Coordinates of C-alpha atoms and ligand atoms in Angstrom, one line a residue:
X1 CA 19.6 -2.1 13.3
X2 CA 17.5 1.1 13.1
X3 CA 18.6 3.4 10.2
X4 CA 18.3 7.4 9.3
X5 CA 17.2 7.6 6.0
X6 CA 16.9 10.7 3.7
X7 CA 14.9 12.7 0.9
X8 CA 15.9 12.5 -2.6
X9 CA 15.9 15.6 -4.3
X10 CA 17.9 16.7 -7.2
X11 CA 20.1 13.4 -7.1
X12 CA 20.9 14.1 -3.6
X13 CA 20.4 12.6 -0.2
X14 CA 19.3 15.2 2.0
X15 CA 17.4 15.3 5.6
X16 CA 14.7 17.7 6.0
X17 CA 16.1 21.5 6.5
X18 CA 14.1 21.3 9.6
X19 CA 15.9 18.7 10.6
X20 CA 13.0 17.0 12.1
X21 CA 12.3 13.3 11.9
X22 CA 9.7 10.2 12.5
X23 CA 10.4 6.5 13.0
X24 CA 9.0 4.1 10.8
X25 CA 7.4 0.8 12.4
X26 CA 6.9 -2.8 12.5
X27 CA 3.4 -3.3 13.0
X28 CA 4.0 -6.9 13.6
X29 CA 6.2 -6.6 16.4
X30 CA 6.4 -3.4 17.5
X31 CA 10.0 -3.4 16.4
X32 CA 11.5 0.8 15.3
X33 CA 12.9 0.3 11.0
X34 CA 14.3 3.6 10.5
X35 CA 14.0 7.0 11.3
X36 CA 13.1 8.8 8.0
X37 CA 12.4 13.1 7.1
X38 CA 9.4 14.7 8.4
X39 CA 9.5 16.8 5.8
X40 CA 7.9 20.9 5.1
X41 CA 6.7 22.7 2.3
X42 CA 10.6 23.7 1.9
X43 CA 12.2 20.4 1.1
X44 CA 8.6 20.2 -1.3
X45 CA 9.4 23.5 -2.8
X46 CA 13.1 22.3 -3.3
X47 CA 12.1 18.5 -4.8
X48 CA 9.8 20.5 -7.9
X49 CA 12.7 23.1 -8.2
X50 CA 14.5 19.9 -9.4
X51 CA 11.7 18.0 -11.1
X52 CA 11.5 21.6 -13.2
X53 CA 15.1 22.0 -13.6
X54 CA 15.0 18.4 -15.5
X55 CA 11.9 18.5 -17.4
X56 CA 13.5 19.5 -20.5
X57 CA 15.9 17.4 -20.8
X58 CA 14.4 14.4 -19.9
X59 CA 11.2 15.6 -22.5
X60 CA 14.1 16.1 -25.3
X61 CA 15.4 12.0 -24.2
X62 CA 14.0 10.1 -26.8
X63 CA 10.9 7.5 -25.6
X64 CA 12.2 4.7 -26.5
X65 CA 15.8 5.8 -24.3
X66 CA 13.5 6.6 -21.7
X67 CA 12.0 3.1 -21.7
X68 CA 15.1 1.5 -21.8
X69 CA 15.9 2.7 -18.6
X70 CA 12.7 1.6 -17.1
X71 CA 13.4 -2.1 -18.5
X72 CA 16.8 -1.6 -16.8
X73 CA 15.1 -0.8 -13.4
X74 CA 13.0 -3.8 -14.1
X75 CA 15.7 -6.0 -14.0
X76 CA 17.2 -4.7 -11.3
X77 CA 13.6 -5.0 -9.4
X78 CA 13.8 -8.5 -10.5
X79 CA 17.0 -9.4 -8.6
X80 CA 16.4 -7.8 -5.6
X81 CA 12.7 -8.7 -5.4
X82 CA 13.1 -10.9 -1.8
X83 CA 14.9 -7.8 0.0
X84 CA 11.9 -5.8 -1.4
X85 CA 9.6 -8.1 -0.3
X86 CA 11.4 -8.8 3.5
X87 CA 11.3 -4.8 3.8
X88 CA 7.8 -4.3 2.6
X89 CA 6.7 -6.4 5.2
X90 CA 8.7 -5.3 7.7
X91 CA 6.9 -2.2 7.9
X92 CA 3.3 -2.9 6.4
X93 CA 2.7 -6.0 7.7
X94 CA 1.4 -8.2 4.7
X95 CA 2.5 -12.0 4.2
X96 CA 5.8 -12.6 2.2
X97 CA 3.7 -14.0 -0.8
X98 CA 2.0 -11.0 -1.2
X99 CA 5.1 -8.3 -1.0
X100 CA 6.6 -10.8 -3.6
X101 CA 3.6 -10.4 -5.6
X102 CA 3.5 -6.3 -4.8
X103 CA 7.2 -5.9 -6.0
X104 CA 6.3 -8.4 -8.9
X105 CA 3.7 -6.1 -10.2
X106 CA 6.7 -3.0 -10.1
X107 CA 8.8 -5.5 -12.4
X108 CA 5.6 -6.3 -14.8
X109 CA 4.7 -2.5 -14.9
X110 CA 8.4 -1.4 -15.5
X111 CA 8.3 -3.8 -18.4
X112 CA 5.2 -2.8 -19.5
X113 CA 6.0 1.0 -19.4
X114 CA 9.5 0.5 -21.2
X115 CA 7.6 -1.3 -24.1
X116 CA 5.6 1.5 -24.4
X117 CA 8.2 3.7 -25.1
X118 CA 8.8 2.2 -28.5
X119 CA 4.9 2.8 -29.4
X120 CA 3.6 5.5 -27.6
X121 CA 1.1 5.8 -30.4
X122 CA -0.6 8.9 -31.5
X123 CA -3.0 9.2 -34.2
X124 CA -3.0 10.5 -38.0
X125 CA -5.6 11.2 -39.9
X126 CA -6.4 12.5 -43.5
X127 CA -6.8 16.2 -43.6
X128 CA -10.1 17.7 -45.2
X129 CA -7.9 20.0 -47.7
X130 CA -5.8 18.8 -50.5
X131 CA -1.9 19.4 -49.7
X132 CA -2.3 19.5 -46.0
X133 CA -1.3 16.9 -43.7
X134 CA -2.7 16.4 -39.8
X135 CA -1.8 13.8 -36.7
X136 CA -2.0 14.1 -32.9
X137 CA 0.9 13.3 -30.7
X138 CA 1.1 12.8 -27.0
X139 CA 3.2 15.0 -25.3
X140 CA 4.0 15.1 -21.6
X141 CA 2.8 17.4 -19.1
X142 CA 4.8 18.4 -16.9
X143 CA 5.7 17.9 -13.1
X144 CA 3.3 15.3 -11.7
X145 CA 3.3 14.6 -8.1
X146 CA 2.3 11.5 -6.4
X147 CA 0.7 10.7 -3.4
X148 CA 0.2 7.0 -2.2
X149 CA -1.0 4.5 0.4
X150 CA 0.1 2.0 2.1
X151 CA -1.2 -0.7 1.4
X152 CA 0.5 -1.9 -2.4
X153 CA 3.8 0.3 -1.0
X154 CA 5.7 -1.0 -3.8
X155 CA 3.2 -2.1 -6.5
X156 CA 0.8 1.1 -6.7
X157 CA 3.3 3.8 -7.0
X158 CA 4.9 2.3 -9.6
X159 CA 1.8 2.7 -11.8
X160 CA 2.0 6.0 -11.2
X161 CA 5.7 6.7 -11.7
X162 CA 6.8 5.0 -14.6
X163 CA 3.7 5.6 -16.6
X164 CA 4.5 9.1 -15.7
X165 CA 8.3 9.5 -16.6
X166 CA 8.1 7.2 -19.7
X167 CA 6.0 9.7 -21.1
X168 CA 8.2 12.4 -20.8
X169 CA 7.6 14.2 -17.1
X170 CA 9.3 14.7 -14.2
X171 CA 8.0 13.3 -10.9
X172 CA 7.9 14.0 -7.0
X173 CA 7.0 11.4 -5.1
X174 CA 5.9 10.9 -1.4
X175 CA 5.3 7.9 -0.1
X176 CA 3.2 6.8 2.7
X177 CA 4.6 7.4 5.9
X178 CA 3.5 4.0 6.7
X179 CA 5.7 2.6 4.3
X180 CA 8.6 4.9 3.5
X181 CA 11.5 2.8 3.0
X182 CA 9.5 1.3 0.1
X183 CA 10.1 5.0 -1.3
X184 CA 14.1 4.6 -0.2
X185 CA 14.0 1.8 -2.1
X186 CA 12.8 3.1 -5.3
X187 CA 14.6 6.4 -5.2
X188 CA 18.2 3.8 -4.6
X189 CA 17.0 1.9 -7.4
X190 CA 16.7 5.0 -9.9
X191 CA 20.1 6.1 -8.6
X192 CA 21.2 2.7 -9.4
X193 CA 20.2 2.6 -13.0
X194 CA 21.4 5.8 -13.4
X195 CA 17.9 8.4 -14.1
X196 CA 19.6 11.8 -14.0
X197 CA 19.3 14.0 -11.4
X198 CA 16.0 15.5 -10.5
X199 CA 13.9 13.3 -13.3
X200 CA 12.9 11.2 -10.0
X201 CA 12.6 13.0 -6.1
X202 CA 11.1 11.1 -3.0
X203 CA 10.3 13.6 0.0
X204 CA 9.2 11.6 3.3
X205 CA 6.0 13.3 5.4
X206 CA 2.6 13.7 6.1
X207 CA 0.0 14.5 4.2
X208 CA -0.5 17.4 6.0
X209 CA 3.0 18.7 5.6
X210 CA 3.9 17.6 2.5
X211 CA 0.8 16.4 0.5
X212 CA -1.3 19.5 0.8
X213 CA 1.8 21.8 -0.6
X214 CA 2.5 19.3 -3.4
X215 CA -1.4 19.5 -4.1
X216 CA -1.2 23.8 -4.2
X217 CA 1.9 24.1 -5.9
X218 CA 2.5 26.1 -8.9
X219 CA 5.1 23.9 -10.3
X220 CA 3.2 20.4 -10.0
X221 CA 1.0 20.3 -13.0
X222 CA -0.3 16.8 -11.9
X223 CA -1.3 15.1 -9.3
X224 CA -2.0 11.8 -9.3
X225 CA -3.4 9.7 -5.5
X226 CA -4.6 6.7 -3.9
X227 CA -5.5 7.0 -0.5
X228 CA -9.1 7.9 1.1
X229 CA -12.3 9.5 -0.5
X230 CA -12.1 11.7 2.1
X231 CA -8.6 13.2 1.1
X232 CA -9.2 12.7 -2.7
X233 CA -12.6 15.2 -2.6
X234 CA -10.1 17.8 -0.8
X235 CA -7.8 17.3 -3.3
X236 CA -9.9 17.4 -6.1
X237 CA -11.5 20.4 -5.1
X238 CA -8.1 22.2 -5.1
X239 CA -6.9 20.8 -8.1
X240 CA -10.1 22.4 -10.1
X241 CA -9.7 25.1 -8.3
X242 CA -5.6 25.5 -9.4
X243 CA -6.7 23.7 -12.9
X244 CA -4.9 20.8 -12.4
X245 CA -5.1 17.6 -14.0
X246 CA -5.9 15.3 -10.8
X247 CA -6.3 11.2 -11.1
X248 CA -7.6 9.6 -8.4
X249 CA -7.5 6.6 -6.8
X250 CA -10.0 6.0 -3.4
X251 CA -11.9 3.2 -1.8
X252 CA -13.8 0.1 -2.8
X253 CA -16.8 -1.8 -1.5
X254 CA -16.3 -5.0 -3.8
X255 CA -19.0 -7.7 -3.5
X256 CA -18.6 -11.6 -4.5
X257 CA -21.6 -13.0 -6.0
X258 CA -22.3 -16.6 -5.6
X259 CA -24.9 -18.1 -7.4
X260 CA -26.9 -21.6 -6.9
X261 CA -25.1 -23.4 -9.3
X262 CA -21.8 -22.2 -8.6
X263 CA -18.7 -24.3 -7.4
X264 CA -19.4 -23.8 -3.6
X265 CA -15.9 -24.5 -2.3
X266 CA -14.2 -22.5 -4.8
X267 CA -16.0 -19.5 -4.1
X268 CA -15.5 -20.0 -0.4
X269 CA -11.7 -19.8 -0.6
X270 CA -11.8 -17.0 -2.9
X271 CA -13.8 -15.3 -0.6
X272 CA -11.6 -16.3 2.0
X273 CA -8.7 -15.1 -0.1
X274 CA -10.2 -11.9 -1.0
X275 CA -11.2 -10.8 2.3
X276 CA -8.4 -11.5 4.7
X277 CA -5.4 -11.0 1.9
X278 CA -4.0 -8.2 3.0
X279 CA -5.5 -8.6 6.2
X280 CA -8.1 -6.6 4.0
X281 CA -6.6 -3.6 3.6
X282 CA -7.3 -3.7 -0.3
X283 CA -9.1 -1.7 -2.2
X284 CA -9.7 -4.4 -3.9
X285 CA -10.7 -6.7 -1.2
X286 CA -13.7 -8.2 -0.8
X287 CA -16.0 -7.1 2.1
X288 CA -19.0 -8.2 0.7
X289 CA -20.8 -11.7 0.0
X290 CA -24.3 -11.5 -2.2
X291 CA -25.1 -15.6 -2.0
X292 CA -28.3 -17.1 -3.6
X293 CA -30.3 -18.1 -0.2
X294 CA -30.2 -21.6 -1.3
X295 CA -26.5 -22.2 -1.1
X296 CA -25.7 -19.7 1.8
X297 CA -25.3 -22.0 4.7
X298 CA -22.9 -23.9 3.2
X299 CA -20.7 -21.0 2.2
X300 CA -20.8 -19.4 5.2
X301 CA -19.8 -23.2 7.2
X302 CA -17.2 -22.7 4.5
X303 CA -15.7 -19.4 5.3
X304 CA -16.2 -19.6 9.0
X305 CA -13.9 -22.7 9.0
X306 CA -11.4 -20.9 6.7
X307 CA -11.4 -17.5 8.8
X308 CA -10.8 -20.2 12.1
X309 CA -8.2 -22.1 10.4
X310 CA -6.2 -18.7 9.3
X311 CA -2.4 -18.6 11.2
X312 CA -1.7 -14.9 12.3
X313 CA 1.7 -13.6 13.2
X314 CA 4.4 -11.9 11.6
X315 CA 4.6 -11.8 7.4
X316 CA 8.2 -12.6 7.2
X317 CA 7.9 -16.1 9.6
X318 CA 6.7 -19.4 7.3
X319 CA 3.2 -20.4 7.9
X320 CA 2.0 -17.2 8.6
X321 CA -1.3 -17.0 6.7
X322 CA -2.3 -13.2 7.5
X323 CA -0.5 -10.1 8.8
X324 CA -1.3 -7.4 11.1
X325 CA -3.1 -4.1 10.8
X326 CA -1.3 -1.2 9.8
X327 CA -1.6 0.7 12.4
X328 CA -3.2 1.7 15.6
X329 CA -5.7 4.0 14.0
X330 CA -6.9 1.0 11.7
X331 CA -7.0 -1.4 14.7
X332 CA -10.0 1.5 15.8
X333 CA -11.3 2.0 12.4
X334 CA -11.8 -2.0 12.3
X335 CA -13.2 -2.6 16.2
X336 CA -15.2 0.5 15.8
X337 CA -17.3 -1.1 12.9
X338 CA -17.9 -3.9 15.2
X339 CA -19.8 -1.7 17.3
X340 CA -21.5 -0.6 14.1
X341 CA -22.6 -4.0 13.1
X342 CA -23.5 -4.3 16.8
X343 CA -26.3 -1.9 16.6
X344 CA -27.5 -2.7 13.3
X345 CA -28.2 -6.5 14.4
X346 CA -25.8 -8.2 12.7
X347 CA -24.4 -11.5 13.6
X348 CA -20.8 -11.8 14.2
X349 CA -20.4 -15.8 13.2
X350 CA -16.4 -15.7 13.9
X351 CA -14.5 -13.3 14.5
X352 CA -15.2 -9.7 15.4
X353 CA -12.3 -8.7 18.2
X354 CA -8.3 -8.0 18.3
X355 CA -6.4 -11.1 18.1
X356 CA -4.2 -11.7 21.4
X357 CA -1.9 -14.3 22.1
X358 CA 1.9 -15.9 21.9
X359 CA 3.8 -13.6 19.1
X360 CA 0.5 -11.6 18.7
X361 CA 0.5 -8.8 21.4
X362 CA 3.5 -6.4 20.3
X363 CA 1.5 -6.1 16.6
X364 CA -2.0 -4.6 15.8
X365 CA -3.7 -8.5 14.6
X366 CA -7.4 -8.4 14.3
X367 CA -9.6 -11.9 14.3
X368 CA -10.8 -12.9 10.7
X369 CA -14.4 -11.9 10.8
X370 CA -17.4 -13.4 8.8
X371 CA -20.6 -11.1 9.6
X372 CA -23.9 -12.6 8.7
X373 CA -27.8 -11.2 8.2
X374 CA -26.3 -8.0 6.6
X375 CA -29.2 -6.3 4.7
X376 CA -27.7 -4.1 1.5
X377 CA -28.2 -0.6 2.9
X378 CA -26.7 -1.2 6.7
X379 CA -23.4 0.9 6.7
X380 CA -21.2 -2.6 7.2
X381 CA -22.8 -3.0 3.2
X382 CA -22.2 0.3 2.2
X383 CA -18.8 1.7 4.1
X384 CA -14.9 0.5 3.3
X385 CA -13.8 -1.0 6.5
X386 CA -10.5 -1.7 5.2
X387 CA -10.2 -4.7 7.8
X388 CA -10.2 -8.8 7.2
X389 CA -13.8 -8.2 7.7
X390 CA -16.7 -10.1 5.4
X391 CA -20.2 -9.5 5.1
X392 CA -22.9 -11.9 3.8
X393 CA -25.8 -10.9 2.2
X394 CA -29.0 -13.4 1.0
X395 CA -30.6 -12.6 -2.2
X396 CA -32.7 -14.6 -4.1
X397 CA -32.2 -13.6 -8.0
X398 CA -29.7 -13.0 -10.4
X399 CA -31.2 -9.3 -10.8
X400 CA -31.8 -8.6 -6.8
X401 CA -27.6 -9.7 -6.6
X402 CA -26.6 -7.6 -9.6
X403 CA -28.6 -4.4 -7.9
X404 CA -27.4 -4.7 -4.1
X405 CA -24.2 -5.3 -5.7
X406 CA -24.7 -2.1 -7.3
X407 CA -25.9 -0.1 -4.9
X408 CA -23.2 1.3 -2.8
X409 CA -20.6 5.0 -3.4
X410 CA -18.5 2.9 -4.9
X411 CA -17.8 0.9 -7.6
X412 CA -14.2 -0.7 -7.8
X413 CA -14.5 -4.9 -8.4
X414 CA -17.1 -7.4 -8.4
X415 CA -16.9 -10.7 -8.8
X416 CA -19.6 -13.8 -9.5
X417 CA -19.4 -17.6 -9.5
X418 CA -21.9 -19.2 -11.3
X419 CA -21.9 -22.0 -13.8
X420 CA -24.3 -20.6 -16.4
X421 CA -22.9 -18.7 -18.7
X422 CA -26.2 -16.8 -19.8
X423 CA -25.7 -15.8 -16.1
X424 CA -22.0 -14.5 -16.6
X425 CA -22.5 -13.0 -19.4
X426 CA -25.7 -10.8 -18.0
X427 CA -23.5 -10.1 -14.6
X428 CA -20.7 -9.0 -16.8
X429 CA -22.7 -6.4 -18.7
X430 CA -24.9 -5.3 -15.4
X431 CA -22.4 -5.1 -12.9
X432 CA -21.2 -1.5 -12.8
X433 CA -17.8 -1.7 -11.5
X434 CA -14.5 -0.7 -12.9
X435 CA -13.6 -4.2 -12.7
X436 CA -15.4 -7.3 -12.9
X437 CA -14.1 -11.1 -12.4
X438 CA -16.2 -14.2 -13.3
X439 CA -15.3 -17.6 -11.2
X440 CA -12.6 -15.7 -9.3
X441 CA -12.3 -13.3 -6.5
X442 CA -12.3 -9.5 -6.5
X443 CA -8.7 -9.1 -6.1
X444 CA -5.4 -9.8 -8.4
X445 CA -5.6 -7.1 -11.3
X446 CA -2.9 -7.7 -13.8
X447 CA -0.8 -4.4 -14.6
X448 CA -1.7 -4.8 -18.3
X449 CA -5.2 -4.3 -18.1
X450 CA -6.7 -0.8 -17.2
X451 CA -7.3 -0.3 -13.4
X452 CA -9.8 1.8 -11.9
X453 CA -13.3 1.7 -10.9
X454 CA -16.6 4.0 -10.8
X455 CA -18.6 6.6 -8.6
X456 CA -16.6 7.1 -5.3
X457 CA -13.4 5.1 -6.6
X458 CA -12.3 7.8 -8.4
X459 CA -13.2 10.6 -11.2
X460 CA -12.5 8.5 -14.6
X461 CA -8.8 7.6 -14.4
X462 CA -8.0 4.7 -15.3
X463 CA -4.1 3.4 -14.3
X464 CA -1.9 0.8 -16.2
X465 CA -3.2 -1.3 -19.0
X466 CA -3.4 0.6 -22.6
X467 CA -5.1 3.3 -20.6
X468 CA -1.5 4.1 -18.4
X469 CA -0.8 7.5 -20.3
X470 CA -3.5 9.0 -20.0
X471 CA -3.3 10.5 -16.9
X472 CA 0.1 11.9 -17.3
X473 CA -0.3 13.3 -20.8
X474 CA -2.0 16.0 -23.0
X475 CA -2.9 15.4 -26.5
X476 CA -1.0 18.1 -29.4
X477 CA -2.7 18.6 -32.9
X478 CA -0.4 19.4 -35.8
X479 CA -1.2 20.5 -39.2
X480 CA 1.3 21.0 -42.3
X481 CA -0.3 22.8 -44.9
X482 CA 2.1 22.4 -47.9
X483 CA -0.3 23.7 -50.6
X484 CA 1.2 27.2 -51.1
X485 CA -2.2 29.0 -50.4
X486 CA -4.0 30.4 -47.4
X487 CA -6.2 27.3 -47.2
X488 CA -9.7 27.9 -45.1
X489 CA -11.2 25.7 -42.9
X490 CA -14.9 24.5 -42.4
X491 CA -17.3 27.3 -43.5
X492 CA -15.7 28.3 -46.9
X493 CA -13.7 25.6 -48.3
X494 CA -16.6 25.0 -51.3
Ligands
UN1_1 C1 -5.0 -1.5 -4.0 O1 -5.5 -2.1 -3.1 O2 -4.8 -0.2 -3.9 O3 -6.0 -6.1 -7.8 C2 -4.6 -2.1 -5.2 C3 -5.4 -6.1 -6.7 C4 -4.0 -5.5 -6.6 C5 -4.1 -4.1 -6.5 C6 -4.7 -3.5 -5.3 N1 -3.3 -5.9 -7.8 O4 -5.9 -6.6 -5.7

């Protein structure tokens, strides 16, 4: 039941003008979804066209009219949240639970983002003349592409998006090509609630293709990504060069903490939660234990069993506990690091190989893997796997955790589980991550609390929360002099 699907530009349908194509695939089974764009710089050039053609309008809707609609589309998420779901892992591969919980965060952000329309707050202040008035308003910016993974096909771009057209811009979009029906889905929806024409456009393609020319485009004033470190710096670099306003998104290195007086079993199934949710394609996931050397043992008996214990197969078929790999080229990136911890004398307790098997051999399954006697600076401690792959480090202190915690490019979420409170408190204000949790795992940010993280993880964005605007918005200063007089400021006003 393989289906063509199309761009959406201007309110239209449209395949690419080169009339090429790609398949989208199940990377449980195998299995072909859909045959989608493979889209040029043209069908780019002709989705900001549109975005431009409707800024104005959509800038002169009123804020609280634009939120409306986003509450609409929220509703509408709502009731078709289990189609979502089925399709999202269809062609990504993670569990039904989570695709519920990744189109769940779309309905809690389109809430958020229509409730922000009626505030939008800006900021007045008393002037420093008599008879003159001043405040600062937020006003949109513009055109703001966005670029996003794969992994949170539903959830992440929706951060993006409706932060994005709340406050006023217009938006191209293209999705991963991992996941683009997730895209079809969200352009239908739009349609559905009835965004006029070219507020909202989806173009299906590479990065290469479609990406890069959304990145150097005059008419996209913002661009906002999640993907790779490696991508983000290139598109950084072009964005200062262009002057663009650029938010980024990249990679994560996020490290549990478990301390000696911490509940021992709890932090073992968070752990377990953490790193194989998601078959560990998270930024968010964690890939990194730092356990006090008196209770390590036990947590790693703990995990081992929990990583053994984990049913693979296909998301969408009950008692499936993790999913497959995306893709071929993760299925490398994930066995190639187990050559890496190979050669840096590391013990593979479980795991550590492709899963084969009845159900398994059509889809790109990796084993659950629990490396032990990782030292902080080996590059298993240091580099994003992006795999169901856990390493455990011994420390001995409070301090030495907090600092190999620390010490890697990036600096996304951290977690610890202690009981002490003095011990919370001190990880809480030493840990120098974007996010940190206490007594619960390093993924499962809520949409109403910034999200971001430090160094490598991206350049001082922050998405959602109160912070959601931000990116997709400048700040204007007015002033209303209403004294009658030429009224100077600063350096002569005694
Ligand atoms: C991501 O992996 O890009 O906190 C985002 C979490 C999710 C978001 C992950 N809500 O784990």
């Amino acid at each position: 039941m393989s289906q063509t699907f199309q761009n959406y530009i201007g309110g239209k349908w449209v395949p690419a003008r080169s009339g090429k194509t790609f398949e989208n695939l199940n990377p449980a089974t195998g299995d072909k979804l859909g045959t989608f764009p493979e889209s040029g710089a043209d069908d780019l050039d002709d989705a900001v066209k549109a975005a431009r053609g409707a800024m104005r309008m959509w800038q002169l809707t009123p804020a609280p009219k634009r939120g409306e609609m986003l509450y609409k589309l929220g509703q509408l998420i709502a009731e078709k949240k289990e189609m979502l779901a089925q399709a999202a892992t269809r062609e990504m591969g993670k569990i039904l639970i989570e695709t519920r919980g990744d189109v769940q965060e779309g309905v809690d952000m389109a809430y958020l983002a229509a409730g922000e329309g009626r505030r939008m707050y800006g900021v007045t202040t008393p002037s420093e003349m008599p008879n003159k008035w001043a405040m600062s308003v937020r006003v949109p910016i513009g055109v703001v592409g966005v670029i996003t993974a794969w992994n949170f096909p539903f959830a992440v771009p929706t951060w993006k998006i409706f932060p994005a057209l709340l406050a006023g811009n217009t938006v191209v979009f293209k999705p991963s090509e991992e996941t683009p029906e997730m895209g079809y889905h969200l352009a239908k929806l739009f349609e559905e609630v009835g965004l006029p024409a070219g507020v909202f456009n989806v173009v299906h393609g590479n990065g290469k293709n479609v990406g890069w020319p959304m990145v150097q485009h005059p008419g996209v004033d913002v661009v906002s990504f999640t993907g790779s470190n490696a991508i983000g710096a290139q598109i950084a670099t072009e964005g200062a060069r262009l002057g663009k306003r650029v938010s980024l998104e990249m990679g994560g290195k996020n490290g549990v903490i478990v301390m000696d007086d911490a509940d021992v079993s709890l932090a073992a199934n968070a752990v377990a939660w953490g790193a194989f949710g998601t078959t560990g394609q998270r930024c968010t996931a964690t890939s990194r234990v730092i356990v006090h050397e008196r209770v390590h043992d036990e947590l790693v008996k703990l995990v081992v069993q929990r990583a053994q214990a984990l049913k693979l197969g296909d998301g969408l078929k009950d008692g499936v506990e993790m999913g497959p790999l995306v893709n071929d080229k993760q299925m490398q990136r994930v066995s190639g690091y187990m050559k890496v911890a190979a050669e840096e004398g590391v013990t593979i307790a479980t795991g550590g190989a492709r899963a084969t098997g009845a159900g398994l051999d059509n889809g790109h399954f990796f084993q659950p893997t629990v490396l032990t006697g990782v030292q902080a600076k080996m590059r298993v401690a240091q580099e994003e796997i992006f795999g169901p792959v856990v390493g455990f480090v011994k420390v001995k202190s409070l301090e030495e955790a907090i600092a190999v915690n620390n010490e890697t490019p990036f600096g996304l979420s951290s977690s610890i589980f202690t009981s002490n409170v003095n011990a919370a408190f001190t990880a809480m204000r030493d840990l120098t991550t974007g996010i940190v949790y206490v007594n619960h795992g390093t993924t499962g940010a809520e949409t109403h609390l910034p999200f971001g993280g430090t160094r490598g993880t991206g350049n001082g964005h922050r998405e959602a929360g109160h912070t959601m605007l931000d990116a997709f918005t400048e700040w204007k200063s007015l002033y209303v002099d209403f004294s009658g007089k030429v009224q100077r400021a600063q350096i002569d006003n005694n």
